[in-house]
Short mmCIF file of C-alpha atoms and ligand atoms in Angstrom, two decimals:
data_model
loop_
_atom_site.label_atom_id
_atom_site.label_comp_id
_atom_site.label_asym_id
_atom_site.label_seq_id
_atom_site.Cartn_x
_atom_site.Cartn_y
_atom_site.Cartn_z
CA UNK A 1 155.62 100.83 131.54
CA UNK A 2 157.30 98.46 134.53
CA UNK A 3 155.59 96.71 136.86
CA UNK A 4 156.38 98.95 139.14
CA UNK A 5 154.68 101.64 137.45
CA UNK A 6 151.73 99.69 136.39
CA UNK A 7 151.27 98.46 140.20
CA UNK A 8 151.30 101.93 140.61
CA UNK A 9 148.67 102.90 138.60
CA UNK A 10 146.16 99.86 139.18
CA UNK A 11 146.59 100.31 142.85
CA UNK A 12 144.66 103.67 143.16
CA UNK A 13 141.60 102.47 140.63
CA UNK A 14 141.36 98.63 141.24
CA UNK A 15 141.16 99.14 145.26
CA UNK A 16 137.84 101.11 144.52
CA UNK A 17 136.93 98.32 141.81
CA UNK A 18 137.56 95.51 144.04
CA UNK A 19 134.61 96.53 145.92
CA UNK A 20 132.44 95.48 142.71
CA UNK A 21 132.72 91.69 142.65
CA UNK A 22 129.78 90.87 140.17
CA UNK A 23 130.61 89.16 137.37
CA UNK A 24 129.80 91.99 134.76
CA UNK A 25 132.23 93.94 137.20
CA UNK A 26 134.95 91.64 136.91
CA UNK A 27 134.87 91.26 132.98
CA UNK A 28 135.06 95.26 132.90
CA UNK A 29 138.07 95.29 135.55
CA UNK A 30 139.57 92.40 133.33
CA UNK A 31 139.34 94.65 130.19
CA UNK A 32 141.18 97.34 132.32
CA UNK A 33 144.01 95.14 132.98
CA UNK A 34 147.43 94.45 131.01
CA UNK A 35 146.96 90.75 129.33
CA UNK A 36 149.69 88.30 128.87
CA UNK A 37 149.34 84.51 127.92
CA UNK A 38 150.21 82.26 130.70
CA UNK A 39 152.02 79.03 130.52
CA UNK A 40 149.30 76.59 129.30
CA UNK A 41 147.27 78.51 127.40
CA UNK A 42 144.82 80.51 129.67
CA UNK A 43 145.83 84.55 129.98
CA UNK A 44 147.06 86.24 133.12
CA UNK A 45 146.23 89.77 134.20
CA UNK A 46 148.23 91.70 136.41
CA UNK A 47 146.10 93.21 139.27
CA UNK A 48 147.92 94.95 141.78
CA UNK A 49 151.33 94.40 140.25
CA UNK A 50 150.50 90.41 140.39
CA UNK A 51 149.92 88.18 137.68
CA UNK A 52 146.80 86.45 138.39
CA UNK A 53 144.17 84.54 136.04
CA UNK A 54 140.63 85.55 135.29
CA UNK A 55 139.09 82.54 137.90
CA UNK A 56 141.50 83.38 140.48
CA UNK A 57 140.55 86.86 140.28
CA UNK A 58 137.16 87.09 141.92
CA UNK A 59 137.98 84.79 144.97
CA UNK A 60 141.65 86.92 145.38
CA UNK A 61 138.91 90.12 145.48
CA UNK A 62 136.18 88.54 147.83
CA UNK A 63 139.47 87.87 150.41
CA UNK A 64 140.56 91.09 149.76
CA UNK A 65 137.36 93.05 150.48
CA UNK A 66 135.66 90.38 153.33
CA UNK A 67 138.75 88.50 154.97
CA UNK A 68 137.78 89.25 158.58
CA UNK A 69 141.17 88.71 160.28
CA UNK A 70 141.36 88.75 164.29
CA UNK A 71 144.58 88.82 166.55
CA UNK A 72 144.87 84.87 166.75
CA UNK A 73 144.34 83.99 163.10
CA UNK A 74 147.91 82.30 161.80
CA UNK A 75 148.25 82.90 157.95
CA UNK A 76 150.32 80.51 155.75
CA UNK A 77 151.62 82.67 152.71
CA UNK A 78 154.02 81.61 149.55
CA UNK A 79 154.02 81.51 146.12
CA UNK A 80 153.11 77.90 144.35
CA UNK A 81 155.62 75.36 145.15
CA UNK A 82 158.00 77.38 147.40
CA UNK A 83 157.05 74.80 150.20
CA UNK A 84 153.13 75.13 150.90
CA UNK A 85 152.32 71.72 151.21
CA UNK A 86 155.25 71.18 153.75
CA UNK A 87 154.53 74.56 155.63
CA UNK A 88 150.99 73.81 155.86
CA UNK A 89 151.65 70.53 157.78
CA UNK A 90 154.23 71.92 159.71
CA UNK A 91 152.42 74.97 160.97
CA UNK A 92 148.71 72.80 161.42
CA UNK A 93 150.94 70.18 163.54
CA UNK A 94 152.77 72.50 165.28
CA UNK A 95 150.18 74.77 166.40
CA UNK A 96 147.23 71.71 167.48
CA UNK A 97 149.80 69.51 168.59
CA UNK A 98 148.06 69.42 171.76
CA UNK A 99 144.44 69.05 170.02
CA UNK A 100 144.39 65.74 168.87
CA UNK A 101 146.26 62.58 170.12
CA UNK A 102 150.77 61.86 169.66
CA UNK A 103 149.92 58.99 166.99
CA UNK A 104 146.56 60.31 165.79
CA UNK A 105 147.89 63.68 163.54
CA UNK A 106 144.85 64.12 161.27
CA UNK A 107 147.81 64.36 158.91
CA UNK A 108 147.78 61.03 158.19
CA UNK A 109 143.92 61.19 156.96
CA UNK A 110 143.73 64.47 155.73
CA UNK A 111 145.92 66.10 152.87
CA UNK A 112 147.72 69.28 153.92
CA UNK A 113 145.69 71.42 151.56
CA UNK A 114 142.74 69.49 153.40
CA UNK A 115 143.61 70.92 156.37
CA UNK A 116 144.91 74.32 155.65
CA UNK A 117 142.60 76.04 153.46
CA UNK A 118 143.84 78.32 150.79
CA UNK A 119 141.94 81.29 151.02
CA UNK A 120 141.90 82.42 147.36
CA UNK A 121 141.29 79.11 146.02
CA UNK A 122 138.33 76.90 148.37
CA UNK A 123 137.42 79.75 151.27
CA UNK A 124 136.26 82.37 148.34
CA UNK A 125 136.00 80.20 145.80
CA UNK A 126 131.94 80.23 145.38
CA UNK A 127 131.10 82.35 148.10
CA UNK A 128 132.33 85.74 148.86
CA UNK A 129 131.75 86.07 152.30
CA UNK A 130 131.87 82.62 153.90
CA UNK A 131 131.31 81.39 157.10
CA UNK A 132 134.58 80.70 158.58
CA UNK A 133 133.40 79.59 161.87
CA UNK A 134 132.27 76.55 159.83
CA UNK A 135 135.42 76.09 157.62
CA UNK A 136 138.15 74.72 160.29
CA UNK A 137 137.56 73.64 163.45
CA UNK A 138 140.62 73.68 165.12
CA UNK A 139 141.81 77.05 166.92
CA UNK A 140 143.05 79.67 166.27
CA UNK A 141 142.32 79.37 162.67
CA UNK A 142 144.90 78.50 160.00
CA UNK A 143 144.61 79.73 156.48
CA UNK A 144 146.44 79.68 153.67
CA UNK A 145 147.00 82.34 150.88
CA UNK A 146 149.45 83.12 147.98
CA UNK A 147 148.48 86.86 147.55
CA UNK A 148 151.16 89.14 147.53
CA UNK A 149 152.10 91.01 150.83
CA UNK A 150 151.44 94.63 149.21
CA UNK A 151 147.70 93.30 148.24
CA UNK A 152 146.64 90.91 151.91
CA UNK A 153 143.16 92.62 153.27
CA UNK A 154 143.69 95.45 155.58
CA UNK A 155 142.42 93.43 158.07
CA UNK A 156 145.39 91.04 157.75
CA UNK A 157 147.90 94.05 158.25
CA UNK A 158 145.59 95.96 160.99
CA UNK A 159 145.00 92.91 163.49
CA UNK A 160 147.60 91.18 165.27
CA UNK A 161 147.26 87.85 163.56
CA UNK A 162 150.76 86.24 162.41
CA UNK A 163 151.95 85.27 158.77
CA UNK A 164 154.34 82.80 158.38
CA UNK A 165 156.15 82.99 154.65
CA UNK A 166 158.20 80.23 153.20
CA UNK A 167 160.29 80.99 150.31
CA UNK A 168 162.41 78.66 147.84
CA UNK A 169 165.65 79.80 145.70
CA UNK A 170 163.96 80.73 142.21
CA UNK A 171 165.61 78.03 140.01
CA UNK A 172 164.17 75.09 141.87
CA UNK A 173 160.49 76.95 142.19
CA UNK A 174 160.79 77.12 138.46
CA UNK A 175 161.15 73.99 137.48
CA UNK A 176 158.54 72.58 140.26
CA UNK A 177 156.26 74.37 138.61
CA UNK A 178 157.20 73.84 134.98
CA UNK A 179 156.75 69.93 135.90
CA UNK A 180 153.58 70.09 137.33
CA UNK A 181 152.16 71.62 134.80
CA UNK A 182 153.56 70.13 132.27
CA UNK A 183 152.03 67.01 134.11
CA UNK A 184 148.87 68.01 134.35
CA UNK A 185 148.21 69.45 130.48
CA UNK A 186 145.31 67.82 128.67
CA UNK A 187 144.70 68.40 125.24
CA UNK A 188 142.81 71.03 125.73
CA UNK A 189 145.52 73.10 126.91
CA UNK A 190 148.54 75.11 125.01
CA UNK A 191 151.21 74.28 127.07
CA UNK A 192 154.41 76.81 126.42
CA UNK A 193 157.89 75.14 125.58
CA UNK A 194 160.49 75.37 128.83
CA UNK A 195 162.04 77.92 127.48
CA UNK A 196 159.12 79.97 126.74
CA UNK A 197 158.13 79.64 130.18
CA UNK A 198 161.76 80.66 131.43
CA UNK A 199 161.34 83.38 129.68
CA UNK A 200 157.68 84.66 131.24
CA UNK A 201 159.24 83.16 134.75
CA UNK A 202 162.15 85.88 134.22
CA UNK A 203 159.90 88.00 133.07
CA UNK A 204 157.68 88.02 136.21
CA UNK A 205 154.98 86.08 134.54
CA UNK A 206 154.02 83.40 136.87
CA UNK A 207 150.72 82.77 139.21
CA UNK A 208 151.15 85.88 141.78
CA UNK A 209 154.40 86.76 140.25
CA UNK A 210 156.67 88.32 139.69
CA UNK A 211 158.93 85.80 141.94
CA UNK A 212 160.85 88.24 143.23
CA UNK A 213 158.38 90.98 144.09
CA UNK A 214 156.51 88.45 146.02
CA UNK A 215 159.72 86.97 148.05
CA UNK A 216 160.99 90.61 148.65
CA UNK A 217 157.34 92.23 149.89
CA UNK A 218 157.41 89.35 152.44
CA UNK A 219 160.88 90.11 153.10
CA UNK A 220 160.58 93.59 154.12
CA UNK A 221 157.97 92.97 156.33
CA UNK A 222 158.95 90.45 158.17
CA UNK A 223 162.64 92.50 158.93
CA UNK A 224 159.82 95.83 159.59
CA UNK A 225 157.59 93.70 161.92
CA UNK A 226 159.84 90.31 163.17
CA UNK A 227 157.01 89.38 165.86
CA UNK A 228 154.32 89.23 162.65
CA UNK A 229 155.80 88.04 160.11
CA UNK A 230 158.25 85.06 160.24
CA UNK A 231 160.03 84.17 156.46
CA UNK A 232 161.60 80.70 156.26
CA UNK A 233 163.05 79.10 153.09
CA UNK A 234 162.53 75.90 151.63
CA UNK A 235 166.17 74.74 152.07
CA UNK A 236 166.71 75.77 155.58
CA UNK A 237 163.37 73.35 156.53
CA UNK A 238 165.85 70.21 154.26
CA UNK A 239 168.94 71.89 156.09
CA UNK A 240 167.88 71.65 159.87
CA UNK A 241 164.36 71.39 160.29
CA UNK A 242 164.06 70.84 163.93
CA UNK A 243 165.62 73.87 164.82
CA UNK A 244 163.02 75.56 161.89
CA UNK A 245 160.20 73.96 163.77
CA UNK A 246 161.63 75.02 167.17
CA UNK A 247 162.03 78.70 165.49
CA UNK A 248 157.93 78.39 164.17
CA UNK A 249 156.78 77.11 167.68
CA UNK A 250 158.43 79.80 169.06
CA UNK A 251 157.18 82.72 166.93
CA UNK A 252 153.60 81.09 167.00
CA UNK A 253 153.20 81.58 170.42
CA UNK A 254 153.28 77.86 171.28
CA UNK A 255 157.00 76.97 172.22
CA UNK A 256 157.89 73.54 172.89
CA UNK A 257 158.24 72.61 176.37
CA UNK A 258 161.22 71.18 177.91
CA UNK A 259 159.24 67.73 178.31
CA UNK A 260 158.09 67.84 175.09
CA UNK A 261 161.51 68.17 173.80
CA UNK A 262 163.07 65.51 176.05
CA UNK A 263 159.91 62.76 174.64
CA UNK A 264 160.68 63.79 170.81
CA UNK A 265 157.69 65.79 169.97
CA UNK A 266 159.53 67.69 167.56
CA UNK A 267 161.31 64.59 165.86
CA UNK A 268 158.14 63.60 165.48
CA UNK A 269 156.76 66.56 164.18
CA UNK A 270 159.04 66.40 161.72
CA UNK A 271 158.94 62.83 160.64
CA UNK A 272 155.01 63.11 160.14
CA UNK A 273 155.11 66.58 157.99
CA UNK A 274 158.29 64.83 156.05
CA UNK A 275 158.20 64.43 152.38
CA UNK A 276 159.22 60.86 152.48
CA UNK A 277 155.93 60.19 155.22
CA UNK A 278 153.19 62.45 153.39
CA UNK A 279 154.53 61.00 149.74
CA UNK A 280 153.54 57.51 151.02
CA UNK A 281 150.52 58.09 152.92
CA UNK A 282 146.89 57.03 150.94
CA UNK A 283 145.27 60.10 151.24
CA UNK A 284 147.61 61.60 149.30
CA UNK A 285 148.39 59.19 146.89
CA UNK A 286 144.83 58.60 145.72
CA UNK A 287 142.04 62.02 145.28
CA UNK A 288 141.99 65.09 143.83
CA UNK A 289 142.85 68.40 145.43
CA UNK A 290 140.19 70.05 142.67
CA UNK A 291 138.85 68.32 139.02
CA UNK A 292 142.45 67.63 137.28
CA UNK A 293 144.76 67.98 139.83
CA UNK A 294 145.46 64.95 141.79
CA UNK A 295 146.69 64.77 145.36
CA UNK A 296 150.11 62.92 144.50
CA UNK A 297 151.08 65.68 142.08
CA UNK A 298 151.90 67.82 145.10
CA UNK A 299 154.56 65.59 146.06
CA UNK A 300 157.28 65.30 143.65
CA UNK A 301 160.99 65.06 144.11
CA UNK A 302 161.61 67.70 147.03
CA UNK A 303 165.40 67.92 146.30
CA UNK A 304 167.20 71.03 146.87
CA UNK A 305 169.34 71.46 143.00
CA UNK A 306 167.19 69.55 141.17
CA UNK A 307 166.74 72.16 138.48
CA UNK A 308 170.11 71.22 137.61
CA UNK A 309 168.91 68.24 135.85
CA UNK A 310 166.39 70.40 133.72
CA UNK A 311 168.19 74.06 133.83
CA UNK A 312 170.93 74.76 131.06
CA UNK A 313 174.04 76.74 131.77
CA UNK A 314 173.08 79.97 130.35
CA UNK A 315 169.35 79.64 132.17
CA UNK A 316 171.14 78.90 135.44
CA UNK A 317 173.62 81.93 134.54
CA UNK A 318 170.54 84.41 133.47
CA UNK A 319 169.04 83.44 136.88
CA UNK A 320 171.74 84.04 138.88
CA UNK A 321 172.27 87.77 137.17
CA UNK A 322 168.42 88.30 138.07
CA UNK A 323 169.04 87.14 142.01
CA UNK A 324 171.68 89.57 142.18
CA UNK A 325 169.93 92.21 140.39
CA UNK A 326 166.84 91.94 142.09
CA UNK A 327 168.05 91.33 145.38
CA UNK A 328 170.92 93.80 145.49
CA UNK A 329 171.21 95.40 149.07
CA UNK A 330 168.01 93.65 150.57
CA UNK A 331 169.64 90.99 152.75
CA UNK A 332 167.83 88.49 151.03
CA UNK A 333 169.91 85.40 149.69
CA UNK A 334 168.87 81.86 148.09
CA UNK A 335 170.85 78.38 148.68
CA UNK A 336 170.95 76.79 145.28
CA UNK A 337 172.67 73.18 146.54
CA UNK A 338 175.16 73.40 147.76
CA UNK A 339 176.19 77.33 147.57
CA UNK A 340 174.67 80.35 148.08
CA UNK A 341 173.58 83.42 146.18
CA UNK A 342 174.44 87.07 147.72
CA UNK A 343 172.95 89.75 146.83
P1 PAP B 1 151.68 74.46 145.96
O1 PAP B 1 152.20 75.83 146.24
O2 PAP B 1 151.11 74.29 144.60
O3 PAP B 1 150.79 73.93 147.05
P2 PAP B 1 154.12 73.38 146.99
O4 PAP B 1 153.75 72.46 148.07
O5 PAP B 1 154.65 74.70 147.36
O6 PAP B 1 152.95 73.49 145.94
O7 PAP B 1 155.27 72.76 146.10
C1 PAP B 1 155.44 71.42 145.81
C2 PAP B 1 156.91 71.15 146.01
O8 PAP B 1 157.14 70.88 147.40
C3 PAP B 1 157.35 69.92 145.24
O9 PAP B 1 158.73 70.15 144.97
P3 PAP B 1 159.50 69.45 143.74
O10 PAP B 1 158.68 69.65 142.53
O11 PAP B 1 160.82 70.13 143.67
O12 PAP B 1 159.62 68.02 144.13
C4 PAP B 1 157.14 68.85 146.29
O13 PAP B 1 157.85 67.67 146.02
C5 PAP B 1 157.63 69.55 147.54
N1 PAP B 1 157.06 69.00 148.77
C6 PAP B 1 155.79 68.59 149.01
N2 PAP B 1 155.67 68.15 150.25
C7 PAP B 1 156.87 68.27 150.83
C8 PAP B 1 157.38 67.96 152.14
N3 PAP B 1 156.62 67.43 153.06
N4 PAP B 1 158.68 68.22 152.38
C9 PAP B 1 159.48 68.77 151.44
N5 PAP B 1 159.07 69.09 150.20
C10 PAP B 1 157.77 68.83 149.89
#
């Protein structure tokens, strides 16, 4: 059976068990689901046509079934390091800009993730029905989420609130993500070889994979509804990013003013939510975004190509046949450096 098919066939049973989030439920939903080791030794189920691991599970089901959305929530949606950390600061500083003071950007106190809450991961985390009146204070409310379009709470789709989707060409994500795990292993854990975890990356098997389902369900949306769902990619943010910001401003409702623009608000934007800026700051070179994963190991190299250095020729050349396989007709391409890939 595909993916596909699978997705298929979850979808019509696991909507009706994702209103049982009790912990005896979830074990018997778990036994219901295909199984397939992950990258560092813990398994991941596919729910929904996702890949997802048993303690992600419940939180991903409490959003699913409680997220209240309203018309002037702004949601924050990618798969792991496509560019949350950046997007997080660029949409929080973008949208308050005029809630705090030019110099005093709670950025540089605060760690993105801090600031932007993911909803699977600390809003549902212990609690499935939170008070969210208590968890930012800034509005409208920003939240973050890595859940696949196909699977966001009806709520999310029904209201008027905007999504804004960043994306990053799949051979860079990869090895991100290879790297910070492999980083973070402790003895405890069985991490997979690179090439084993090329192989479950191709495969689809990733957190909230399959890569490419998750890049093209955004996709589609965003071309189906432009004014709610705005898809950037990593390398056009390293490419241009005041124009991108200008673009975000713009979609969020909150374009910059002509003044603004003359005194450098965007430069500054920019400079703040930069890699080179966050990378350096204290708060996130010290801390822990949860027990064994520290702040800093958000913040690696941020180079556009650098899977180059890690990627052999026939990995970059298996990649490339999956872009253009997966991608055909969709109007979705990746830069990798310096070129890019067509569908
Ligand atoms: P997450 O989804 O787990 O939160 P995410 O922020 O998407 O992670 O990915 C981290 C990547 O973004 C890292 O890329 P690298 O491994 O290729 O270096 C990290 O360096 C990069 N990154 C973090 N902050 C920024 C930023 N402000 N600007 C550009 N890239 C950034």
């Amino acid at each position: 059976m595909d993916t596909a098919e699978i997705s298929e066939a979850n979808l019509v049973t696991l909507t009706e068990d994702a209103h049982k989030s009790s912990d005896d439920d979830l074990q018997q939903l778990l036994q219901t689901l295909p199984k397939e080791e992950g990258w560092s030794g813990s398994s991941f189920y596919l729910y929904q046509g996702f890949w997802c691991s048993a303690r992600r599970l419940k939180p991903v089901i409490s959003f699913q079934r409680h997220f209240p959305a309203v018309d002037s929530n702004v949601i924050v949606a990618s798969l792991p390091k496509c560019g949350t950390t950046w997007l997080k600061a660029l949409t929080f500083s973008t949208l308050y800009r005029n809630q705090f003071a030019r110099d005093e950007n709670p950025l540089l106190n605060f760690t993105p993730h801090q600031l932007v809450h993911q909803l699977e991961y600390d809003v549902y985390v212990n609690n499935p029905c939170p008070d969210l009146e208590t968890i930012s204070i800034y509005k409208p409310r920003l939240f973050a989420t890595q859940v696949p379009y196909a699977s966001l709470p009806i709520s999310i789709k029904d209201s008027r609130c905007k999504i804004v989707y960043v994306c990053r060409n799949p051979m860079d994500t990869f090895i991100s993500l290879w790297l910070f795990i492999e980083k973070l292993q402790n003895e405890s854990q069985e991490l997979v070889s690179l090439d084993e975890a090329f192989e479950k990356f191709c495969h689809g098997v990733c957190a909230f994979g399959p890569f490419f389902d998750h890049g093209l369900g955004y996709w589609k949306a965003s071309q189906e509804n432009p004014k709610k769902i705005l898809f950037l990619k990593y390398e056009d943010l390293k490419e241009d990013i005041n124009s991108q910001l200008k673009h975000l401003a713009m979609f969020l409702g909150v374009p910059f003013t002509e003044d603004e623009e003359k005194q450098g608000v965007v430069e500054e934007i920019a400079k703040v939510c930069s890699f080179e800026n966050l990378k350096e700051l204290d708060v996130n070179k010290k801390g822990l975004f949860i027990p064994g994963i520290p702040n800093e190991s958000f913040f690696r190299k941020a180079k556009v190509g650098d899977c180059s250095n890690y990627l052999t020729p026939s990995m970059v050349e298996r990649l490339e046949k999956l872009i253009q396989q997966k991608l055909d007709n969709s109007g979705l391409t990746f830069k990798l450096s310096s070129k890019t890939s067509k569908a």
